[in-house]
Amino acid sequence: MGPLVEVVAGSYEQIAFGYRLHTEEAEWTATADFTHHAHTASISAVATSERFIVTGSKDETIQLYDMKKRTEHGALLHHDGTVSCLEFYGTSHLLSGGEDGLICVWNTKKWECLKSIKAHKGQVSSLSIHPSGKLALSVGTDKTLRTWNLIDGRSAFIKNIKQNAQIVRWSPDGDKYVVVIDDKVDIYSLETALLVGTITNPKRISSIKFITSSILAIAGDDEIVRLCDVGTEKCLCEFTAHETRVKAVESFSMEEFCVLVTASNDGFIKMWKLQIQEDLQPPTLLGKVNTTARLTCLAVWKPSSIQQPLEEPDAKATTSQEIIQELSRKRRVKIAEEVVVIEDESEPKKNKKKGGKKQKKQ
């Protein structure tokens, strides 16, 4: 029997679909495991932890689904406007970002809003948590990239990027991050906080996923997925994944290969076998499932691959420089002492804590 793996997709039709993958055969099949229809508007974001699946929507709510009990677990109601991004850190915390400019930090035991940060003047378009759990990045429609100290919920530093970015992601080893602006992926070094490279995609980018710390999968407004090297900025290979544009791309590891998962407006979720090797070749199709819905977002639920719970933070580390020093001790990331911190001096810091609305319980 293969490992427990499910793919979860959100849709314009307000439904979240869960499919259990059967990985024992050469051609994979998928069985419908659940449909979660708790939203009253299209689903905009989905994330998974070891126990929970969460979905965010244009209906301003975050809906919870308990995979252990296989039941709806309630709703979180703090955001005013579309919930645009969701990300778990381990089993203990969830971060959410929304159209209201807020980033909320949730405790997943009691589902309390621990911090509510006024992160951007416009919408929070995307957020990403550093592998250490101590920092987060966010981009918004105020044309800024912001780094957050998750120990105290304050802004560590702000960078004006002069354009509205759609996606931000840390690399798996945490030594670099990428920012997507339309058809470009800008690559930044944590060591210097400077732009070190740019990958240009033929079409506007809709989704990205780090396969390894050096290989980035890029999906855009066409049917092709491209695998690029963030060091050389070159496309290693590409393949036609769907008949229409690819909305989302995810990945997970098996014992002997990597699996790419793609979702499209055509309603299909597809699984692809990718061999990580020096001469990277296009992946081969493992299996597919037709949801018959217009898909918007995608996540993988694979409990055995969930990272460790968040460590208790060191309360003494409160400044951006101290956090970077702390990261250099805790992680295998060498940080230069002369790190460049780009501040927006014209913007005062007004990140006061704000109480969260009470969540509903089933």
mmCIF file of C-alpha atoms in Angstrom:
data_model
loop_
_atom_site.group_PDB
_atom_site.id
_atom_site.type_symbol
_atom_site.label_atom_id
_atom_site.label_comp_id
_atom_site.label_asym_id
_atom_site.label_seq_id
_atom_site.Cartn_x
_atom_site.Cartn_y
_atom_site.Cartn_z
ATOM 1 C CA MET A 1 0.000 0.000 0.000
ATOM 2 C CA GLY A 2 1.319 3.409 -0.976
ATOM 3 C CA PRO A 3 1.584 6.527 1.205
ATOM 4 C CA LEU A 4 -1.522 8.494 2.141
ATOM 5 C CA VAL A 5 -1.791 11.372 -0.331
ATOM 6 C CA GLU A 6 -4.730 13.569 -1.271
ATOM 7 C CA VAL A 7 -4.992 16.478 -3.663
ATOM 8 C CA VAL A 8 -7.351 19.303 -2.717
ATOM 9 C CA ALA A 9 -8.618 21.906 -5.180
ATOM 10 C CA GLY A 10 -10.829 24.964 -4.831
ATOM 11 C CA SER A 11 -13.182 26.171 -7.539
ATOM 12 C CA TYR A 12 -15.234 29.079 -8.857
ATOM 13 C CA GLU A 13 -18.263 26.913 -8.033
ATOM 14 C CA GLN A 14 -17.622 27.452 -4.269
ATOM 15 C CA ILE A 15 -16.676 23.790 -3.718
ATOM 16 C CA ALA A 16 -13.432 22.299 -2.409
ATOM 17 C CA PHE A 17 -12.700 18.843 -3.815
ATOM 18 C CA GLY A 18 -10.575 16.199 -2.106
ATOM 19 C CA TYR A 19 -9.258 13.175 -4.037
ATOM 20 C CA ARG A 20 -7.301 10.291 -2.547
ATOM 21 C CA LEU A 21 -4.527 9.084 -4.833
ATOM 22 C CA HIS A 22 -3.897 5.400 -5.438
ATOM 23 C CA THR A 23 -0.172 5.210 -6.110
ATOM 24 C CA GLU A 24 0.413 1.427 -6.210
ATOM 25 C CA GLU A 25 -0.079 0.953 -9.951
ATOM 26 C CA ALA A 26 1.884 2.332 -12.882
ATOM 27 C CA GLU A 27 -1.150 4.417 -13.848
ATOM 28 C CA TRP A 28 -2.403 6.315 -10.818
ATOM 29 C CA THR A 29 -6.112 6.667 -10.115
ATOM 30 C CA ALA A 30 -7.964 9.018 -7.765
ATOM 31 C CA THR A 31 -11.068 8.435 -5.664
ATOM 32 C CA ALA A 32 -13.339 11.293 -4.593
ATOM 33 C CA ASP A 33 -12.869 11.548 -0.816
ATOM 34 C CA PHE A 34 -14.889 14.649 0.082
ATOM 35 C CA THR A 35 -16.583 17.745 -1.265
ATOM 36 C CA HIS A 36 -16.697 20.740 1.055
ATOM 37 C CA HIS A 37 -19.361 23.300 0.084
ATOM 38 C CA ALA A 38 -19.240 25.745 2.982
ATOM 39 C CA HIS A 39 -18.564 28.938 1.003
ATOM 40 C CA THR A 40 -21.055 31.262 -0.666
ATOM 41 C CA ALA A 41 -18.561 32.626 -3.227
ATOM 42 C CA SER A 42 -15.628 31.321 -5.255
ATOM 43 C CA ILE A 43 -12.658 29.831 -3.413
ATOM 44 C CA SER A 44 -9.460 31.866 -3.679
ATOM 45 C CA ALA A 45 -6.958 29.961 -1.503
ATOM 46 C CA VAL A 46 -6.415 26.527 0.060
ATOM 47 C CA ALA A 47 -3.808 25.179 2.497
ATOM 48 C CA THR A 48 -3.228 21.940 4.399
ATOM 49 C CA SER A 49 -1.631 20.847 7.664
ATOM 50 C CA GLU A 50 -1.328 17.392 9.194
ATOM 51 C CA ARG A 51 -4.916 17.536 10.440
ATOM 52 C CA PHE A 52 -6.730 20.431 8.796
ATOM 53 C CA ILE A 53 -7.628 21.719 5.378
ATOM 54 C CA VAL A 54 -8.495 25.425 5.200
ATOM 55 C CA THR A 55 -10.075 27.329 2.339
ATOM 56 C CA GLY A 56 -10.380 31.084 1.836
ATOM 57 C CA SER A 57 -13.011 32.742 -0.306
ATOM 58 C CA LYS A 58 -14.423 35.929 -1.724
ATOM 59 C CA ASP A 59 -17.194 35.488 0.866
ATOM 60 C CA GLU A 60 -14.690 36.846 3.466
ATOM 61 C CA THR A 61 -14.484 33.583 5.466
ATOM 62 C CA ILE A 62 -11.900 30.898 6.137
ATOM 63 C CA GLN A 63 -13.579 27.501 6.362
ATOM 64 C CA LEU A 64 -12.012 24.653 8.350
ATOM 65 C CA TYR A 65 -12.222 20.957 7.562
ATOM 66 C CA ASP A 66 -10.952 18.364 10.053
ATOM 67 C CA MET A 67 -9.293 15.496 8.150
ATOM 68 C CA LYS A 68 -9.028 13.380 11.307
ATOM 69 C CA LYS A 69 -12.758 13.478 12.065
ATOM 70 C CA ARG A 70 -13.786 14.047 8.434
ATOM 71 C CA THR A 71 -16.114 16.870 9.459
ATOM 72 C CA GLU A 72 -16.506 20.610 9.012
ATOM 73 C CA HIS A 73 -14.839 22.392 11.914
ATOM 74 C CA GLY A 74 -16.246 25.922 11.643
ATOM 75 C CA ALA A 75 -15.261 29.244 10.135
ATOM 76 C CA LEU A 76 -12.850 32.089 10.907
ATOM 77 C CA LEU A 77 -14.425 35.494 10.353
ATOM 78 C CA HIS A 78 -11.728 38.101 10.960
ATOM 79 C CA HIS A 79 -11.133 39.374 7.406
ATOM 80 C CA ASP A 80 -13.202 42.082 5.722
ATOM 81 C CA GLY A 81 -13.062 41.224 2.036
ATOM 82 C CA THR A 82 -11.618 38.368 -0.012
ATOM 83 C CA VAL A 83 -9.237 35.988 1.773
ATOM 84 C CA SER A 84 -6.412 35.969 -0.770
ATOM 85 C CA CYS A 85 -3.718 33.717 0.752
ATOM 86 C CA LEU A 86 -3.292 31.032 3.400
ATOM 87 C CA GLU A 87 -0.212 29.212 4.682
ATOM 88 C CA PHE A 88 0.402 26.814 7.578
ATOM 89 C CA TYR A 89 3.597 26.545 9.548
ATOM 90 C CA GLY A 90 3.754 22.965 10.797
ATOM 91 C CA THR A 91 0.789 21.949 12.922
ATOM 92 C CA SER A 92 0.649 24.950 15.234
ATOM 93 C CA HIS A 93 0.051 28.137 13.248
ATOM 94 C CA LEU A 94 -1.831 29.443 10.212
ATOM 95 C CA LEU A 95 -1.237 32.771 8.492
ATOM 96 C CA SER A 96 -3.956 34.395 6.398
ATOM 97 C CA GLY A 97 -3.876 37.486 4.199
ATOM 98 C CA GLY A 98 -6.759 39.398 2.715
ATOM 99 C CA GLU A 99 -8.187 42.175 0.618
ATOM 100 C CA ASP A 100 -8.413 44.286 3.791
ATOM 101 C CA GLY A 101 -4.607 44.493 3.995
ATOM 102 C CA LEU A 102 -4.453 42.332 7.133
ATOM 103 C CA ILE A 103 -2.221 39.386 7.938
ATOM 104 C CA CYS A 104 -3.682 37.268 10.740
ATOM 105 C CA VAL A 105 -1.722 34.742 12.794
ATOM 106 C CA TRP A 106 -3.909 31.891 14.075
ATOM 107 C CA ASN A 107 -3.245 29.281 16.733
ATOM 108 C CA THR A 108 -4.553 25.987 15.381
ATOM 109 C CA LYS A 109 -5.325 24.428 18.763
ATOM 110 C CA LYS A 110 -8.108 26.809 19.784
ATOM 111 C CA TRP A 111 -8.265 28.706 16.455
ATOM 112 C CA GLU A 112 -7.614 32.018 18.168
ATOM 113 C CA CYS A 113 -6.312 35.033 16.261
ATOM 114 C CA LEU A 114 -3.017 35.665 18.073
ATOM 115 C CA LYS A 115 -2.051 38.722 16.021
ATOM 116 C CA SER A 116 -3.756 40.900 13.442
ATOM 117 C CA ILE A 117 -1.241 42.963 11.491
ATOM 118 C CA LYS A 118 -2.144 45.847 9.188
ATOM 119 C CA ALA A 119 0.353 44.644 6.610
ATOM 120 C CA HIS A 120 -0.394 46.631 3.427
ATOM 121 C CA LYS A 121 -2.335 49.721 2.398
ATOM 122 C CA GLY A 122 -4.034 47.641 -0.278
ATOM 123 C CA GLN A 123 -4.697 43.916 -0.600
ATOM 124 C CA VAL A 124 -2.270 41.297 0.685
ATOM 125 C CA SER A 125 -1.677 39.411 -2.554
ATOM 126 C CA SER A 126 0.642 36.685 -1.272
ATOM 127 C CA LEU A 127 2.624 35.657 1.808
ATOM 128 C CA SER A 128 5.334 33.100 2.575
ATOM 129 C CA ILE A 129 6.767 31.832 5.871
ATOM 130 C CA HIS A 130 10.519 31.288 6.214
ATOM 131 C CA PRO A 131 11.442 27.626 6.924
ATOM 132 C CA SER A 132 12.553 28.689 10.425
ATOM 133 C CA GLY A 133 9.099 30.058 11.244
ATOM 134 C CA LYS A 134 10.593 33.341 12.480
ATOM 135 C CA LEU A 135 10.096 35.517 9.395
ATOM 136 C CA ALA A 136 7.380 35.989 6.800
ATOM 137 C CA LEU A 137 7.317 37.858 3.517
ATOM 138 C CA SER A 138 4.275 39.535 2.000
ATOM 139 C CA VAL A 139 3.491 41.489 -1.160
ATOM 140 C CA GLY A 140 0.476 43.691 -1.753
ATOM 141 C CA THR A 141 -1.200 46.124 -4.082
ATOM 142 C CA ASP A 142 0.651 49.019 -2.424
ATOM 143 C CA LYS A 143 3.712 47.994 -4.494
ATOM 144 C CA THR A 144 5.778 46.938 -1.494
ATOM 145 C CA LEU A 145 7.537 43.786 -0.350
ATOM 146 C CA ARG A 146 7.482 43.519 3.434
ATOM 147 C CA THR A 147 9.402 41.310 5.828
ATOM 148 C CA TRP A 148 7.688 40.463 9.109
ATOM 149 C CA ASN A 149 9.154 39.491 12.444
ATOM 150 C CA LEU A 150 6.741 36.744 13.503
ATOM 151 C CA ILE A 151 8.070 36.886 17.060
ATOM 152 C CA ASP A 152 6.476 40.263 17.754
ATOM 153 C CA GLY A 153 4.317 40.786 14.661
ATOM 154 C CA ARG A 154 6.195 43.896 13.548
ATOM 155 C CA SER A 155 7.644 44.952 10.230
ATOM 156 C CA ALA A 156 11.345 44.069 10.001
ATOM 157 C CA PHE A 157 11.896 46.040 6.782
ATOM 158 C CA ILE A 158 10.085 47.331 3.727
ATOM 159 C CA LYS A 159 11.182 47.349 0.103
ATOM 160 C CA ASN A 160 9.488 49.406 -2.582
ATOM 161 C CA ILE A 161 9.253 47.272 -5.724
ATOM 162 C CA LYS A 162 7.404 49.921 -7.809
ATOM 163 C CA GLN A 163 4.969 47.363 -9.231
ATOM 164 C CA ASN A 164 2.168 45.181 -7.906
ATOM 165 C CA ALA A 165 3.540 41.715 -7.219
ATOM 166 C CA GLN A 166 1.236 38.691 -7.319
ATOM 167 C CA ILE A 167 3.308 35.979 -5.576
ATOM 168 C CA VAL A 168 6.181 35.728 -3.082
ATOM 169 C CA ARG A 169 7.903 32.466 -2.034
ATOM 170 C CA TRP A 170 10.872 31.438 0.103
ATOM 171 C CA SER A 171 13.124 28.725 -1.257
ATOM 172 C CA PRO A 172 13.093 25.439 0.739
ATOM 173 C CA ASP A 173 16.526 26.143 2.256
ATOM 174 C CA GLY A 174 15.538 29.721 3.134
ATOM 175 C CA ASP A 175 18.583 31.429 1.609
ATOM 176 C CA LYS A 176 16.637 33.164 -1.171
ATOM 177 C CA TYR A 177 13.134 34.208 -2.152
ATOM 178 C CA VAL A 178 11.328 34.968 -5.378
ATOM 179 C CA VAL A 179 8.772 37.630 -6.267
ATOM 180 C CA VAL A 180 6.408 37.283 -9.244
ATOM 181 C CA ILE A 181 5.381 40.424 -11.126
ATOM 182 C CA ASP A 182 3.226 39.662 -14.191
ATOM 183 C CA ASP A 183 5.470 37.496 -16.440
ATOM 184 C CA LYS A 184 8.699 37.854 -14.427
ATOM 185 C CA VAL A 185 10.188 36.013 -11.443
ATOM 186 C CA ASP A 186 12.652 38.220 -9.543
ATOM 187 C CA ILE A 187 15.172 36.278 -7.435
ATOM 188 C CA TYR A 188 16.505 37.840 -4.204
ATOM 189 C CA SER A 189 19.299 36.761 -1.879
ATOM 190 C CA LEU A 190 18.579 36.733 1.865
ATOM 191 C CA GLU A 191 22.275 37.353 2.513
ATOM 192 C CA THR A 192 22.287 40.737 0.759
ATOM 193 C CA ALA A 193 18.553 41.500 0.349
ATOM 194 C CA LEU A 194 19.432 42.399 -3.262
ATOM 195 C CA LEU A 195 17.992 41.287 -6.604
ATOM 196 C CA VAL A 196 20.320 38.629 -8.036
ATOM 197 C CA GLY A 197 18.418 37.454 -11.128
ATOM 198 C CA THR A 198 15.202 37.420 -13.153
ATOM 199 C CA ILE A 199 13.396 34.666 -15.034
ATOM 200 C CA THR A 200 11.011 35.797 -17.765
ATOM 201 C CA ASN A 201 8.036 33.619 -18.699
ATOM 202 C CA PRO A 202 6.339 33.927 -22.120
ATOM 203 C CA LYS A 203 2.951 34.463 -20.429
ATOM 204 C CA ARG A 204 1.641 36.086 -17.256
ATOM 205 C CA ILE A 205 2.439 33.807 -14.294
ATOM 206 C CA SER A 206 -0.397 32.302 -12.251
ATOM 207 C CA SER A 207 1.463 29.883 -9.954
ATOM 208 C CA ILE A 208 4.980 28.808 -8.946
ATOM 209 C CA LYS A 209 6.395 25.981 -6.841
ATOM 210 C CA PHE A 210 9.939 25.228 -5.689
ATOM 211 C CA ILE A 211 10.627 21.586 -6.612
ATOM 212 C CA THR A 212 14.095 21.792 -5.050
ATOM 213 C CA SER A 213 16.040 24.804 -3.767
ATOM 214 C CA SER A 214 17.299 25.387 -7.315
ATOM 215 C CA ILE A 215 14.433 24.179 -9.541
ATOM 216 C CA LEU A 216 11.273 26.285 -9.838
ATOM 217 C CA ALA A 217 8.095 25.157 -11.607
ATOM 218 C CA ILE A 218 6.292 28.040 -13.332
ATOM 219 C CA ALA A 219 2.710 27.961 -14.623
ATOM 220 C CA GLY A 220 1.084 30.827 -16.496
ATOM 221 C CA ASP A 221 -1.708 31.916 -18.772
ATOM 222 C CA ASP A 222 -1.093 29.068 -21.186
ATOM 223 C CA GLU A 223 -1.157 25.273 -21.129
ATOM 224 C CA ILE A 224 2.600 24.857 -20.545
ATOM 225 C CA VAL A 225 4.523 24.335 -17.288
ATOM 226 C CA ARG A 226 8.183 25.326 -17.338
ATOM 227 C CA LEU A 227 10.914 24.068 -14.985
ATOM 228 C CA CYS A 228 13.609 26.683 -14.491
ATOM 229 C CA ASP A 229 16.959 26.907 -12.690
ATOM 230 C CA VAL A 230 16.964 29.890 -10.307
ATOM 231 C CA GLY A 231 20.783 29.983 -10.375
ATOM 232 C CA THR A 232 21.284 30.164 -14.130
ATOM 233 C CA GLU A 233 17.820 31.702 -14.804
ATOM 234 C CA LYS A 234 17.398 29.243 -17.679
ATOM 235 C CA CYS A 235 14.487 26.966 -18.591
ATOM 236 C CA LEU A 236 15.588 23.361 -18.050
ATOM 237 C CA CYS A 237 12.541 21.785 -19.714
ATOM 238 C CA GLU A 238 8.864 22.389 -20.377
ATOM 239 C CA PHE A 239 5.769 20.320 -21.060
ATOM 240 C CA THR A 240 2.154 20.796 -22.116
ATOM 241 C CA ALA A 241 0.104 20.052 -19.003
ATOM 242 C CA HIS A 242 -3.469 20.943 -19.995
ATOM 243 C CA GLU A 243 -5.657 22.047 -22.884
ATOM 244 C CA THR A 244 -6.233 25.478 -21.336
ATOM 245 C CA ARG A 245 -4.269 27.695 -18.961
ATOM 246 C CA VAL A 246 -2.754 26.158 -15.838
ATOM 247 C CA LYS A 247 -4.135 27.773 -12.680
ATOM 248 C CA ALA A 248 -2.003 26.067 -10.037
ATOM 249 C CA VAL A 249 1.016 23.803 -9.593
ATOM 250 C CA GLU A 250 2.087 21.827 -6.508
ATOM 251 C CA SER A 251 4.534 19.010 -5.766
ATOM 252 C CA PHE A 252 5.414 16.270 -3.290
ATOM 253 C CA SER A 253 8.102 13.609 -2.999
ATOM 254 C CA MET A 254 7.857 9.861 -3.380
ATOM 255 C CA GLU A 255 10.707 7.486 -2.534
ATOM 256 C CA GLU A 256 12.298 7.455 -5.978
ATOM 257 C CA PHE A 257 10.895 10.509 -7.765
ATOM 258 C CA CYS A 258 9.073 13.816 -7.437
ATOM 259 C CA VAL A 259 5.405 14.319 -8.318
ATOM 260 C CA LEU A 260 4.106 17.510 -9.891
ATOM 261 C CA VAL A 261 0.394 18.217 -9.541
ATOM 262 C CA THR A 262 -1.303 20.666 -11.895
ATOM 263 C CA ALA A 263 -4.820 22.091 -11.999
ATOM 264 C CA SER A 264 -6.538 23.955 -14.805
ATOM 265 C CA ASN A 265 -9.668 25.786 -15.876
ATOM 266 C CA ASP A 266 -10.412 22.692 -17.954
ATOM 267 C CA GLY A 267 -11.433 20.932 -14.706
ATOM 268 C CA PHE A 268 -8.603 18.405 -14.647
ATOM 269 C CA ILE A 269 -6.123 17.701 -11.877
ATOM 270 C CA LYS A 270 -3.092 15.853 -13.238
ATOM 271 C CA MET A 271 -0.190 14.071 -11.545
ATOM 272 C CA TRP A 272 3.212 13.991 -13.259
ATOM 273 C CA LYS A 273 6.303 11.874 -12.543
ATOM 274 C CA LEU A 274 9.508 13.935 -12.499
ATOM 275 C CA GLN A 275 12.972 12.397 -12.122
ATOM 276 C CA ILE A 276 15.344 14.877 -10.489
ATOM 277 C CA GLN A 277 18.603 14.497 -12.397
ATOM 278 C CA GLU A 278 21.340 16.617 -13.906
ATOM 279 C CA ASP A 279 19.829 16.480 -17.389
ATOM 280 C CA LEU A 280 16.233 17.262 -16.428
ATOM 281 C CA GLN A 281 13.671 15.728 -18.760
ATOM 282 C CA PRO A 282 9.948 16.628 -19.060
ATOM 283 C CA PRO A 283 7.786 14.609 -16.641
ATOM 284 C CA THR A 284 5.488 11.782 -17.670
ATOM 285 C CA LEU A 285 1.778 11.624 -16.833
ATOM 286 C CA LEU A 286 0.968 9.377 -13.873
ATOM 287 C CA GLY A 287 -2.783 9.931 -13.748
ATOM 288 C CA LYS A 288 -5.580 12.494 -13.888
ATOM 289 C CA VAL A 289 -9.051 13.224 -12.549
ATOM 290 C CA ASN A 290 -11.814 15.386 -14.016
ATOM 291 C CA THR A 291 -13.554 17.521 -11.374
ATOM 292 C CA THR A 292 -15.870 19.094 -14.024
ATOM 293 C CA ALA A 293 -15.390 22.403 -12.183
ATOM 294 C CA ARG A 294 -13.408 25.553 -12.964
ATOM 295 C CA LEU A 295 -10.462 25.176 -10.623
ATOM 296 C CA THR A 296 -8.816 28.145 -8.910
ATOM 297 C CA CYS A 297 -6.282 26.792 -6.390
ATOM 298 C CA LEU A 298 -4.555 23.593 -5.335
ATOM 299 C CA ALA A 299 -2.892 21.939 -2.333
ATOM 300 C CA VAL A 300 -1.508 18.520 -1.401
ATOM 301 C CA TRP A 301 -2.391 16.760 1.866
ATOM 302 C CA LYS A 302 0.376 14.299 2.747
ATOM 303 C CA PRO A 303 0.576 14.030 6.553
ATOM 304 C CA SER A 304 3.872 12.167 6.681
ATOM 305 C CA SER A 305 5.633 15.052 4.906
ATOM 306 C CA ILE A 306 4.486 17.873 7.212
ATOM 307 C CA GLN A 307 7.340 19.854 8.763
ATOM 308 C CA GLN A 308 8.034 20.045 12.482
ATOM 309 C CA PRO A 309 5.917 22.270 14.776
ATOM 310 C CA LEU A 310 6.927 25.865 15.313
ATOM 311 C CA GLU A 311 9.674 26.306 17.899
ATOM 312 C CA GLU A 312 9.097 28.649 20.815
ATOM 313 C CA PRO A 313 10.670 31.918 19.636
ATOM 314 C CA ASP A 314 13.485 33.696 21.448
ATOM 315 C CA ALA A 315 11.790 36.770 22.914
ATOM 316 C CA LYS A 316 15.122 38.665 22.945
ATOM 317 C CA ALA A 317 15.346 38.810 19.145
ATOM 318 C CA THR A 318 13.227 41.820 18.241
ATOM 319 C CA THR A 319 15.035 43.753 15.482
ATOM 320 C CA SER A 320 15.547 42.759 11.861
ATOM 321 C CA GLN A 321 19.323 42.491 12.395
ATOM 322 C CA GLU A 322 18.880 40.279 15.461
ATOM 323 C CA ILE A 323 16.423 38.066 13.569
ATOM 324 C CA ILE A 324 18.886 37.621 10.696
ATOM 325 C CA GLN A 325 21.617 36.738 13.213
ATOM 326 C CA GLU A 326 19.237 34.281 14.891
ATOM 327 C CA LEU A 327 18.461 32.673 11.530
ATOM 328 C CA SER A 328 22.158 32.308 10.780
ATOM 329 C CA ARG A 329 22.590 30.374 14.035
ATOM 330 C CA LYS A 330 19.496 28.184 13.706
ATOM 331 C CA ARG A 331 19.669 27.479 9.967
ATOM 332 C CA ARG A 332 22.427 26.544 7.553
ATOM 333 C CA VAL A 333 22.263 29.996 6.022
ATOM 334 C CA LYS A 334 25.399 32.098 6.128
ATOM 335 C CA ILE A 335 24.512 35.755 6.619
ATOM 336 C CA ALA A 336 27.016 38.524 5.965
ATOM 337 C CA GLU A 337 27.384 41.157 8.717
ATOM 338 C CA GLU A 338 27.103 43.954 6.184
ATOM 339 C CA VAL A 339 23.545 42.966 5.215
ATOM 340 C CA VAL A 340 21.731 45.625 3.208
ATOM 341 C CA VAL A 341 18.363 46.553 4.677
ATOM 342 C CA ILE A 342 16.248 48.712 2.398
ATOM 343 C CA GLU A 343 13.835 50.749 4.482
ATOM 344 C CA ASP A 344 11.014 52.994 3.374
ATOM 345 C CA GLU A 345 11.754 55.921 5.672
ATOM 346 C CA SER A 346 8.722 57.880 4.473
ATOM 347 C CA GLU A 347 6.299 55.351 5.977
ATOM 348 C CA PRO A 348 5.955 55.319 9.758
ATOM 349 C CA LYS A 349 5.432 51.920 11.339
ATOM 350 C CA LYS A 350 1.838 51.601 12.498
ATOM 351 C CA ASN A 351 1.590 47.901 13.110
ATOM 352 C CA LYS A 352 -0.504 47.833 16.234
ATOM 353 C CA LYS A 353 -2.029 44.636 17.502
ATOM 354 C CA LYS A 354 -5.689 44.238 16.834
ATOM 355 C CA GLY A 355 -8.093 41.752 18.353
ATOM 356 C CA GLY A 356 -9.699 39.145 16.161
ATOM 357 C CA LYS A 357 -13.367 38.427 15.655
ATOM 358 C CA LYS A 358 -14.655 35.365 17.367
ATOM 359 C CA GLN A 359 -14.720 32.322 15.132
ATOM 360 C CA LYS A 360 -17.742 30.142 14.651
ATOM 361 C CA LYS A 361 -17.716 26.598 15.997
ATOM 362 C CA GLN A 362 -19.713 23.744 14.664
#
